Coordinates of C-alpha atoms in Angstrom, one line a residue:
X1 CA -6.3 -34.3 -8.5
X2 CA -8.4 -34.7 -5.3
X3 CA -9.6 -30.6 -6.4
X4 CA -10.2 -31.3 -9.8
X5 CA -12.6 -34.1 -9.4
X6 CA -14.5 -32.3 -6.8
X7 CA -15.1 -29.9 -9.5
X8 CA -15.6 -32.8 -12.1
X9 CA -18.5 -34.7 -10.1
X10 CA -16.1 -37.5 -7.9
X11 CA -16.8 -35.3 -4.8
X12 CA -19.5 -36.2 -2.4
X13 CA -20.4 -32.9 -2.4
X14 CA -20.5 -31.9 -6.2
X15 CA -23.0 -29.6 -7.0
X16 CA -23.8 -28.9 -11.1
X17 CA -25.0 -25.4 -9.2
X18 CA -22.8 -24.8 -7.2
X19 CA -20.6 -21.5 -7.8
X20 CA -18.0 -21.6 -4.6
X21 CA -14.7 -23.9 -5.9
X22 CA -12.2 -24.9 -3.4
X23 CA -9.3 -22.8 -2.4
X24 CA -10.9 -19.4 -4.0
X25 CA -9.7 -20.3 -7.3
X26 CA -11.1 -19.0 -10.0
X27 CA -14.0 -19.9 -11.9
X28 CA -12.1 -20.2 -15.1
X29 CA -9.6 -22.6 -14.5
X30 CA -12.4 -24.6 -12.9
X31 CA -14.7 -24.1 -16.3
X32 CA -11.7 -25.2 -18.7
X33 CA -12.2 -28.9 -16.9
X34 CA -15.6 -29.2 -15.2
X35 CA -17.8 -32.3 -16.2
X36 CA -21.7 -31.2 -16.2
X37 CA -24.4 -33.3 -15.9
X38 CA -24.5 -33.5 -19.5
X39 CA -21.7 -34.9 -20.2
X40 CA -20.0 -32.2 -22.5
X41 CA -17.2 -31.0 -21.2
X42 CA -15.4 -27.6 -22.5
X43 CA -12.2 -27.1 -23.4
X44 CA -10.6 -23.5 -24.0
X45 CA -6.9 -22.2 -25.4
X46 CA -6.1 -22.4 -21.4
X47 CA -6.3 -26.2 -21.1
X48 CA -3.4 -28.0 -21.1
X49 CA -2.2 -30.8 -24.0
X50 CA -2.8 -34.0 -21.2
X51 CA -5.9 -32.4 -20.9
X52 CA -6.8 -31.9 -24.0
X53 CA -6.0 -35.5 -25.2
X54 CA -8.6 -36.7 -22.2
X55 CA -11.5 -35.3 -24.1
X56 CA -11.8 -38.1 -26.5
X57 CA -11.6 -40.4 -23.2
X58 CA -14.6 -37.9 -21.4
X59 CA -16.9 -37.7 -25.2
X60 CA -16.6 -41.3 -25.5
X61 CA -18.2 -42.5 -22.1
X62 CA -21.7 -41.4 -23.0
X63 CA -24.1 -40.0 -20.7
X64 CA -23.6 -42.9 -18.2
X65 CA -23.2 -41.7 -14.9
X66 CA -20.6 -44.5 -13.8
X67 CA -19.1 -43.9 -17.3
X68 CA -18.8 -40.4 -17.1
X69 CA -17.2 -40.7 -13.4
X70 CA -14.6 -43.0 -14.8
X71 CA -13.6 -40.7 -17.7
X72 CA -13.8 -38.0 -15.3
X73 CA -11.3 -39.5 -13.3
X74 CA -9.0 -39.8 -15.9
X75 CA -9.5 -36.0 -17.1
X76 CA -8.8 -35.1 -13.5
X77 CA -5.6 -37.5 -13.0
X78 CA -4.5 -35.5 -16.7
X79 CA -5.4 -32.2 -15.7
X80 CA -5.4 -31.3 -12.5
X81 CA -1.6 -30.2 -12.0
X82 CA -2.3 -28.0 -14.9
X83 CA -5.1 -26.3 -14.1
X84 CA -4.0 -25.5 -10.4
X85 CA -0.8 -24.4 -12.3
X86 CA -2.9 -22.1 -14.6
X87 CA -5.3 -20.9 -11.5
X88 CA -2.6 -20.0 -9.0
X89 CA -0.5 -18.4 -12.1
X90 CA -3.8 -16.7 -12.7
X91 CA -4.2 -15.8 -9.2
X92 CA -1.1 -14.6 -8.1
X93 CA -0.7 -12.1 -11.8
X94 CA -4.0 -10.5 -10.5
X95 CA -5.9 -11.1 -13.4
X96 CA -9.1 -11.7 -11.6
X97 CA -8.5 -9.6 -8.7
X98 CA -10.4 -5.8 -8.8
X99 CA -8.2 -3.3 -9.7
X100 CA -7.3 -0.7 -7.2
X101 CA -6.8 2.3 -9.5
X102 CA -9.7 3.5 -12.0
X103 CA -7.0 4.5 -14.3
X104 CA -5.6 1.2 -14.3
X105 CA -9.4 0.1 -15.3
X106 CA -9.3 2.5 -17.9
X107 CA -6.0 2.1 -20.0
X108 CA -5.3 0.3 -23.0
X109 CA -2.5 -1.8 -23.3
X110 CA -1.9 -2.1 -27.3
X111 CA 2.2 -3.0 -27.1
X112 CA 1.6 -5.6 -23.9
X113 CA 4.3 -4.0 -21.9
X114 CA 1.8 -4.6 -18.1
X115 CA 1.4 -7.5 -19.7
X116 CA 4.6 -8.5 -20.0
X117 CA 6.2 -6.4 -16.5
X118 CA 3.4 -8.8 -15.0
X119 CA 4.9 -11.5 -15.9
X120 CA 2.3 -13.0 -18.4
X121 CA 3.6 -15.6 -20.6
X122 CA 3.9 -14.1 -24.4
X123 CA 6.0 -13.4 -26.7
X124 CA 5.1 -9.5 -27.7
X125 CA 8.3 -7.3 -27.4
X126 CA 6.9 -3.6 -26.3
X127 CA 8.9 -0.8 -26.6
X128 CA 9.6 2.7 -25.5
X129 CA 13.4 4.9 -24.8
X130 CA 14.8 6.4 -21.4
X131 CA 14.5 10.0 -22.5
X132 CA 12.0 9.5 -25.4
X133 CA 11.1 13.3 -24.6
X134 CA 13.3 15.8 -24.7
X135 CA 15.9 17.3 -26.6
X136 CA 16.4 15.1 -29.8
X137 CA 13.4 15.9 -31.2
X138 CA 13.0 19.2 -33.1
X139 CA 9.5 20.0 -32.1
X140 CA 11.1 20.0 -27.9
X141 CA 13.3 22.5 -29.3
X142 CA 10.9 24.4 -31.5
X143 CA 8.3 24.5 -28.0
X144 CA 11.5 25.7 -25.9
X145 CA 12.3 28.5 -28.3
X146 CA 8.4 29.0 -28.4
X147 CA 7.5 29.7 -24.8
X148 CA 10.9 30.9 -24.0
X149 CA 11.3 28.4 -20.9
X150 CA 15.0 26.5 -19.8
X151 CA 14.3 22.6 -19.1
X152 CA 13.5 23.3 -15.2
X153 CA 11.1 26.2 -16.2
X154 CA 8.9 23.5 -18.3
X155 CA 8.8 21.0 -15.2
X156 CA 7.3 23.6 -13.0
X157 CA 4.1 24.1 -15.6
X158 CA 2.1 20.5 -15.9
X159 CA 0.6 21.8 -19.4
X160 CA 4.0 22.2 -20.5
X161 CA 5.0 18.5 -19.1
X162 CA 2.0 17.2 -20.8
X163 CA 2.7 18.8 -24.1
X164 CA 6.7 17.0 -24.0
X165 CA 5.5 14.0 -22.8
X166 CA 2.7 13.9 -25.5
X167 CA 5.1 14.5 -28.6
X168 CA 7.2 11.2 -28.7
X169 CA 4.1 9.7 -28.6
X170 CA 3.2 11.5 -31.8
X171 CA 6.4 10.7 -33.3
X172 CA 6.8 7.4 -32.5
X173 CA 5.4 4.0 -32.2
X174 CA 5.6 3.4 -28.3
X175 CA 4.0 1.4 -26.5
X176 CA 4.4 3.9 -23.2
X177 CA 4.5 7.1 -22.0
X178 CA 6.6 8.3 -19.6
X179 CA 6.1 11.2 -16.9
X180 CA 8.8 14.3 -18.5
X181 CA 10.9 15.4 -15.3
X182 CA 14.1 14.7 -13.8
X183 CA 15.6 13.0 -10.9
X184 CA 16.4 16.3 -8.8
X185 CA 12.9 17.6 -8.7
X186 CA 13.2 15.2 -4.7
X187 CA 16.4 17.2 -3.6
X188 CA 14.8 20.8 -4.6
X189 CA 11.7 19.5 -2.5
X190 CA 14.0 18.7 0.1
X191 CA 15.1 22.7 0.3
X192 CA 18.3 22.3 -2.4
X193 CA 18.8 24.6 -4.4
X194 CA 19.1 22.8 -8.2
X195 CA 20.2 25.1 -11.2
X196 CA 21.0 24.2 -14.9
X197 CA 24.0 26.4 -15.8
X198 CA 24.3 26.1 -19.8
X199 CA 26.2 23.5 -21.4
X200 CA 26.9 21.9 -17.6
X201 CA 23.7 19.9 -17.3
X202 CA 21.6 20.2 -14.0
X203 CA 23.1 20.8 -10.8
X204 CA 23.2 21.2 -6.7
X205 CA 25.4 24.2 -7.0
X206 CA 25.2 23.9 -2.9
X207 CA 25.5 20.2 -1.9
X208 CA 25.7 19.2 1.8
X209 CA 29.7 19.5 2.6
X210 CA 29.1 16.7 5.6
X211 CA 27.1 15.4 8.1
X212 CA 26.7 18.5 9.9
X213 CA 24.7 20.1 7.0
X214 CA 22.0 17.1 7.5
X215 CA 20.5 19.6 9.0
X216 CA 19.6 21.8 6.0
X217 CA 17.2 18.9 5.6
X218 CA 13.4 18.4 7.1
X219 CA 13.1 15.6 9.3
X220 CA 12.5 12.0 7.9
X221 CA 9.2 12.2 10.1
X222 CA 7.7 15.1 8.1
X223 CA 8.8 13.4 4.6
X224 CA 7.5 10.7 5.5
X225 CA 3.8 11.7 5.9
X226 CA 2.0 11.7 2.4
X227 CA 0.8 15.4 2.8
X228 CA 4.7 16.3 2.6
X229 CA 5.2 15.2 -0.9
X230 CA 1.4 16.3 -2.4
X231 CA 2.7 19.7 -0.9
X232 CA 6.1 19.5 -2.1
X233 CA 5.5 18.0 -5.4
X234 CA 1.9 19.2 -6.1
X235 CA 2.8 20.1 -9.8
X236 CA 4.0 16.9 -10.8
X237 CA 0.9 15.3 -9.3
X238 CA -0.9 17.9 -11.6
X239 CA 1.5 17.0 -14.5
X240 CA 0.4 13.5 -14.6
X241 CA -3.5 13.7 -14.6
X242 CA -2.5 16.9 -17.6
X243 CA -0.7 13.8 -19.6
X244 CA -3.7 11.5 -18.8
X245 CA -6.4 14.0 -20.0
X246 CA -4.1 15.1 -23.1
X247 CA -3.8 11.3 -23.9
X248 CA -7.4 10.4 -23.7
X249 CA -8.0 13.5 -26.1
X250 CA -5.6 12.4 -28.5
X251 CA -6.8 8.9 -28.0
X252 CA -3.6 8.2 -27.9
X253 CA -4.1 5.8 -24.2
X254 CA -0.7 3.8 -23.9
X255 CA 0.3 2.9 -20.1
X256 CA 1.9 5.9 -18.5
X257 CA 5.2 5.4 -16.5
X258 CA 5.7 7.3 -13.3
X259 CA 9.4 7.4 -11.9
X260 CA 11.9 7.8 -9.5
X261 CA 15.6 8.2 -8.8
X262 CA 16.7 5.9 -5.9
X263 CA 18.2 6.7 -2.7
X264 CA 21.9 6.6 -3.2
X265 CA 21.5 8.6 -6.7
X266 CA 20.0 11.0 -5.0
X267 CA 22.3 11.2 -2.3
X268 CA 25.2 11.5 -5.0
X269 CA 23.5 14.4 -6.1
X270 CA 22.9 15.9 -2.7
X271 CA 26.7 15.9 -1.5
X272 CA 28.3 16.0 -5.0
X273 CA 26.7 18.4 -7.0
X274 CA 26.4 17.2 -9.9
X275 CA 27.3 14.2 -12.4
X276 CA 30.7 15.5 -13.8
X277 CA 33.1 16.3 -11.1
X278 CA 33.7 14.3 -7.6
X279 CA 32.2 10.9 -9.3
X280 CA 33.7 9.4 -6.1
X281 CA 32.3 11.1 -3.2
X282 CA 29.0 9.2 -3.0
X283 CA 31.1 6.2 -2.2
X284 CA 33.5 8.4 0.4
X285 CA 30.0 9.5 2.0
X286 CA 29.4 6.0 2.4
X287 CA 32.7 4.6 4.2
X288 CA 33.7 8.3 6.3
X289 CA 29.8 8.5 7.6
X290 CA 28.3 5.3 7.7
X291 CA 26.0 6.6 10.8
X292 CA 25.0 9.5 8.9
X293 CA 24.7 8.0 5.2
X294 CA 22.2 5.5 7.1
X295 CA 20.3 8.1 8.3
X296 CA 20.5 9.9 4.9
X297 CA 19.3 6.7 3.3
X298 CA 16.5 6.2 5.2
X299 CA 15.0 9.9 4.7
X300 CA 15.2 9.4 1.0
X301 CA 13.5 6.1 0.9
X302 CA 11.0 7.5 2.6
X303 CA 10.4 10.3 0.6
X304 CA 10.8 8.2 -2.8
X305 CA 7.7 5.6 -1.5
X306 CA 5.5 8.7 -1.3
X307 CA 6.5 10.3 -4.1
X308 CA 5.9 7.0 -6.2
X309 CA 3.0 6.3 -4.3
X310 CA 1.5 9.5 -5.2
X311 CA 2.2 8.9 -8.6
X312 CA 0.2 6.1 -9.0
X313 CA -2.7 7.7 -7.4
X314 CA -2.5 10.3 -9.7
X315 CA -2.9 7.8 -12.3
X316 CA 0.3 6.2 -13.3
X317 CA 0.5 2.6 -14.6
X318 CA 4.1 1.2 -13.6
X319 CA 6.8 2.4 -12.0
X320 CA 10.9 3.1 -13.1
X321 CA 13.1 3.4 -10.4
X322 CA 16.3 4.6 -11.3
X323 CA 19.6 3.8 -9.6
X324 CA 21.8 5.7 -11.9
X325 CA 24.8 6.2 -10.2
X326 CA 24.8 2.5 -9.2
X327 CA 28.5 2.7 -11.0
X328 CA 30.0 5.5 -9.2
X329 CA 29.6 3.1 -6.2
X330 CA 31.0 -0.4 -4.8
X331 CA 29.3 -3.8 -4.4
X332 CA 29.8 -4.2 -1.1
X333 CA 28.4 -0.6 -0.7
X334 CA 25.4 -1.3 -2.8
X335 CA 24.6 -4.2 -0.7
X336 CA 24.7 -2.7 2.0
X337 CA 23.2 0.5 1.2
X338 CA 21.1 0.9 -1.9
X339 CA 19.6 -2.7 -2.4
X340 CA 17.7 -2.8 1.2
X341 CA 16.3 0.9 -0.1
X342 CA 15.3 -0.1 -3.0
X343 CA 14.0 -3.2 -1.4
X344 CA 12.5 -1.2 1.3
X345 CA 10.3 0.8 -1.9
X346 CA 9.2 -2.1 -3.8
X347 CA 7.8 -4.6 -0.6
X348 CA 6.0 -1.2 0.5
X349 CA 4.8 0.1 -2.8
X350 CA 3.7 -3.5 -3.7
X351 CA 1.6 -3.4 -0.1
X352 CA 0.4 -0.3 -1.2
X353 CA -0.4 -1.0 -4.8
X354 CA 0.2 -4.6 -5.7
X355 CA -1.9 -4.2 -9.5
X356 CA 1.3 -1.9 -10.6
X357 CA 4.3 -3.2 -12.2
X358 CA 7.6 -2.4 -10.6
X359 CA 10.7 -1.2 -12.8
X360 CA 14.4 -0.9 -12.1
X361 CA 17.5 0.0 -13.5
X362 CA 20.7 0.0 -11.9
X363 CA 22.9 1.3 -14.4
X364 CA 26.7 0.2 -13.6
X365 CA 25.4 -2.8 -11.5
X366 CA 24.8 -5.7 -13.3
X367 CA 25.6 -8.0 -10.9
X368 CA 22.9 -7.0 -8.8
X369 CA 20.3 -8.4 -11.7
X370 CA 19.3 -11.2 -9.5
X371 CA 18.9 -9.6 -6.4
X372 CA 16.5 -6.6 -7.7
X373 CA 14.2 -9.8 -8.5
X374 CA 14.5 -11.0 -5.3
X375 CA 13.5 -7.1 -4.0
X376 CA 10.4 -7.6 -5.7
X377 CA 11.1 -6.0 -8.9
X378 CA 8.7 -7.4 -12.4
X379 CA 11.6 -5.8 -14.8
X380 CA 15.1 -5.5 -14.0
X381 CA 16.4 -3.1 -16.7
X382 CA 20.3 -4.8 -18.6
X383 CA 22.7 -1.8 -19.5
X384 CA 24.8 -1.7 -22.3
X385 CA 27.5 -3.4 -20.5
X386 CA 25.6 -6.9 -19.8
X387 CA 24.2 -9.4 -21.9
X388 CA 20.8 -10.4 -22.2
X389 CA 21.4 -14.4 -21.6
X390 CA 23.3 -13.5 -19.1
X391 CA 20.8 -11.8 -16.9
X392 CA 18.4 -14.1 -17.9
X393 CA 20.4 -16.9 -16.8
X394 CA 20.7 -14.9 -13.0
X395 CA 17.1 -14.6 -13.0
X396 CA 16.2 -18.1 -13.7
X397 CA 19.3 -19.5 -11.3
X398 CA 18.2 -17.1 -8.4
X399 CA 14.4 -18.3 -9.0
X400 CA 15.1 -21.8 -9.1
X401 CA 17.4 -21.5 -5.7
X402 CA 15.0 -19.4 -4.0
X403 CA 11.6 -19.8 -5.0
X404 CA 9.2 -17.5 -6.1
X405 CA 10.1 -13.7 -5.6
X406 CA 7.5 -11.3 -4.0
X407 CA 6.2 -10.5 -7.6
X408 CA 5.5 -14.1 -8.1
X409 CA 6.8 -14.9 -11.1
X410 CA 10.1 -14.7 -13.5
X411 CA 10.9 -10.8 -13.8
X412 CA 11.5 -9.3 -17.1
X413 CA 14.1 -7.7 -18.5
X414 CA 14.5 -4.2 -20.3
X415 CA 17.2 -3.2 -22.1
X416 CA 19.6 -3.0 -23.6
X417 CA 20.1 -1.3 -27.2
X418 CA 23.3 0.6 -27.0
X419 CA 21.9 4.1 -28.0
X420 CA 25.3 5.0 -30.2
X421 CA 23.4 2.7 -33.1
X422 CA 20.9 5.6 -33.2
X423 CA 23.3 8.0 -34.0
X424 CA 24.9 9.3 -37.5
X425 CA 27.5 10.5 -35.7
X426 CA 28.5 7.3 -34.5
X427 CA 27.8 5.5 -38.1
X428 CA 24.2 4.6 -37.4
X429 CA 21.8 4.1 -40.4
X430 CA 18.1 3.5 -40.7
X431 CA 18.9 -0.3 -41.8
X432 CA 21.9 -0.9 -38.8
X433 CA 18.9 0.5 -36.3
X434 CA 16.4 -2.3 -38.0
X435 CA 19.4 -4.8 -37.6
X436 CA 20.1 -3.6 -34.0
X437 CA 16.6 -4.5 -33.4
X438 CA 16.4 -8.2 -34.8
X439 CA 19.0 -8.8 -32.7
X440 CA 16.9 -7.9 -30.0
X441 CA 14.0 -9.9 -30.7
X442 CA 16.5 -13.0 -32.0
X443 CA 17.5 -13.3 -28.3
X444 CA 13.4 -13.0 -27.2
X445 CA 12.8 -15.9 -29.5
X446 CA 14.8 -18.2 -27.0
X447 CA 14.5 -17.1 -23.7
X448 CA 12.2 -17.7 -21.1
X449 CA 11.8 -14.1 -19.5
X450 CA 9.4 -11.5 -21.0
X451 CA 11.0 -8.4 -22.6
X452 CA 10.5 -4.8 -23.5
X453 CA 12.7 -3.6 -25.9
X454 CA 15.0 0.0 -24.6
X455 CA 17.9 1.3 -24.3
X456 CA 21.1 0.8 -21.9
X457 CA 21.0 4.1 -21.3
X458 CA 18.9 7.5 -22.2
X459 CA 18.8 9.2 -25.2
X460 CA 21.7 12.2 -24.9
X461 CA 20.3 14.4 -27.7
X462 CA 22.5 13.5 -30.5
X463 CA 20.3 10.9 -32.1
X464 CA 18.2 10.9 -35.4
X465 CA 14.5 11.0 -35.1
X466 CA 14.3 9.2 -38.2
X467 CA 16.6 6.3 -37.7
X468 CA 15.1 6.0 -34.1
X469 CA 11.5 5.5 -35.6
X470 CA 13.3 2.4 -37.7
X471 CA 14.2 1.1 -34.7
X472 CA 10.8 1.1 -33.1
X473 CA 8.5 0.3 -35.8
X474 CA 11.5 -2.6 -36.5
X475 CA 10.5 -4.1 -33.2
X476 CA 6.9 -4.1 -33.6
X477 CA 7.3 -5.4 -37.1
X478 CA 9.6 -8.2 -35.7
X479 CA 7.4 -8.8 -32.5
X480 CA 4.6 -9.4 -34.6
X481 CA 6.8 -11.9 -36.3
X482 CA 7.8 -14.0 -33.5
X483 CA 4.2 -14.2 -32.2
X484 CA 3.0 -15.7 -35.0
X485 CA 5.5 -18.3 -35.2
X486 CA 5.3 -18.8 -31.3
X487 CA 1.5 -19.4 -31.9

């Protein structure tokens, strides 16, 4: 209150000219309130109801100064909580801060979804797939069988990345784009050997056997240092300003998603091979070398915060960071393991870039929903195992515990349409995909967390284009829906 009649005219010091407000808050919070000389006083969607209902007190007084000051007092005594509220809120979102990335400047954001990984309070429901690209569309395999490339031939050409990337987003709806590549691209950086054998998915077809073979590895000094990874990973830099430049011709701008697998995913790569067999020995790795799984642990985070970071300044918007295997390991293990690496990333990408949204997805974790917000996560991605209210009930009962989280404000969840309701094979229709998705938005309608609409796990290739376009354009349509009544 003290603040807000400063601004209103009770301060000794009140200045109609003045343009400094207390604190560094900004300007508009201060403008929803202020009391001018002249009396009027404006009032925009921002200010709150008490607020609101002190205008009649403030238009009433007249002109006179000691009448204005005492209708000033009583808009300040009804509105100042809420406009510090809405100026911190507004603050710590970044909404008036400069942007660090011109491509951050320069995107659109139709769907809301940085709106709504920021933690901004609406109702919109964005939406877009884990695996969009790739092999359940006909035109990825009309291109393959057109330029004659496997899947790890087309990663190695950023035209080719572009063009996969680019043809969900002709398809479909979505409301983002996200980088075409795959989780190994780190471990081949790191001198592996990856391979995609037919029919077996990719592979390490030469994983580290132990400890001794840490080795085979570079040192985590020389990872660390951001040449390493524009050296390494130069073509996927190059992929992601082809995307940009093929979106902006298209005029097709939606927010484009960088990503990452995290440390222990990639280390169950890196000593098991691959996905199918040995589902276990990530979690042996763990409890036989704890020394040396450290030491693994701590190279890979290293390298995954300069390959993200590179992302972004290649012009990505937000960021996915994928714990995959986070199944195929156990809590204790993930405590103590993979949540201070995937803490580790998000405090030092947030240093690094604190205007880009931070996505994870533990798939196989769900208990762990609370403590990615408290990492420093703005969505924390449900899979198909969890419920929606549940996490949401975490998030909330961590927050209120704790306090704020580094992001500073409630994160948002992704998730968590079970993908078999996009597939014939598994009795999916056109109208059980638009049912799927008002169930979706139905929970949205009464929670408190923001959402973006996705999957609780990618896309494996079986799906129908067709019944998987109901299913996005039903969530716009139903988005659209729920903000009008919301409004």
């Amino acid at each position: 209150a003290t603040q807000l009649a400063g601004w209103v005219g009770l301060g000794a010091g009140y200045s109609p000219a003045a343009k400094m407000l207390p604190l560094g808050l900004p300007a508009t919070a201060a403008a929803s309130v202020a009391l001018p000389p002249s009396g009027v006083v404006s009032c925009d969607r921002s200010t709150d109801a008490s607020a609101r209902s002190s205008l009649s007190v403030v238009k009433a007084a007249g002109h006179g100064a000691s009448a204005r000051r005492s209708a000033a007092a009583a808009l300040a005594l009804a509105g100042a909580a809420a406009a510090t509220r809405l100026a911190l809120k507004r603050r710590r979102r970044g909404q008036a801060r400069r942007l660090r990335h011109t491509s951050l400047a320069a995107v659109s954001d139709p769907g809301s979804l940085l709106a709504v990984a920021r933690g901004d309070d609406i109702k919109t429901v964005p939406v877009w797939l884990f695996r969009q690209a790739g092999r359940h569309l006909p035109e990825y395999r009309a291109y393959k069988e057109k330029t004659n490339k496997n899947f790890l031939e087309l990663l190695n050409d950023p035209e080719d990345v572009a063009e996969v990337t680019m043809q969900p987003l002709r398809r479909y709806n979505l409301d983002a784009g996200i980088l075409f590549s795959d989780i190994l691209v780190v471990p081949q950086a790191l001198g592996l050997r990856v391979e995609m054998p037919g029919g077996k998915g990719i592979t390490v077809p030469d994983p580290l056997k132990g400890p001794e073979e840490l080795g085979r590895l570079p040192p985590a000094n020389e990872v660390s240092d951001p040449a390493w990874v524009r050296s390494k990973l130069s073509h996927v830099m190059a992929a992601v300003r082809a995307i940009l430049r093929q979106m902006k011709s298209e005029k097709r701008e939606v927010p484009l998603l960088g990503f990452s697998a995290a440390p222990f995913t990639l280390l169950f790569y890196m000593v098991g091979g691959t996905s199918r067999k040995s589902t276990d020995i990530g979690e042996k790795w763990l409890r036989q070398y704890p020394t040396e799984s450290a030491r693994l642990m701590d190279l890979l985070t290293a390298v995954v915060i300069e390959y993200l970071s590179a992302q972004v300044e290649a012009g990505c918007h937000a960021l996915q960071i994928f714990e995959a295997m986070a199944g195929f390991m156990s809590e204790g293990s993930f405590l103590r393991y993979a949540l201070p690496s995937m803490t580790r990333i998000a405090t030092e990408l947030r240093r690094r870039h604190p205007d880009v949204p931070l996505m994870a997805f533990a798939r196989g974790a769900s208990y762990s929903t609370a403590d990615l917000q408290r990492a420093g996560y703005d969505v924390v991605t449900v899979d198909c195992s969890a419920k929606l209210e549940e996490a949401e009930r975490e998030l909330v009962q961590e927050m209120d515990r704790a306090g704020r989280p580094p992001s500073g404000h409630l994160a948002a969840l992704q998730g968590n349409l079970d993908p078999k309701h996009l597939r014939p094979s598994e009795g999916a229709t056109v109208d059980s995909a638009r049912e799927a998705a008002r169930e979706l938005l139905l929970y949205r309608g009464r929670s408190r967390t923001g959402l973006i609409a996705n999957l609780g796990e990618g896309l494996m290739g079986t799906e129908e284009p067709e019944i998987v376009a109901a299913f996005i354009d039903a969530v716009h349509e139903y988005s659209a829906e729920l903000n009008a009544a919301w409004r």
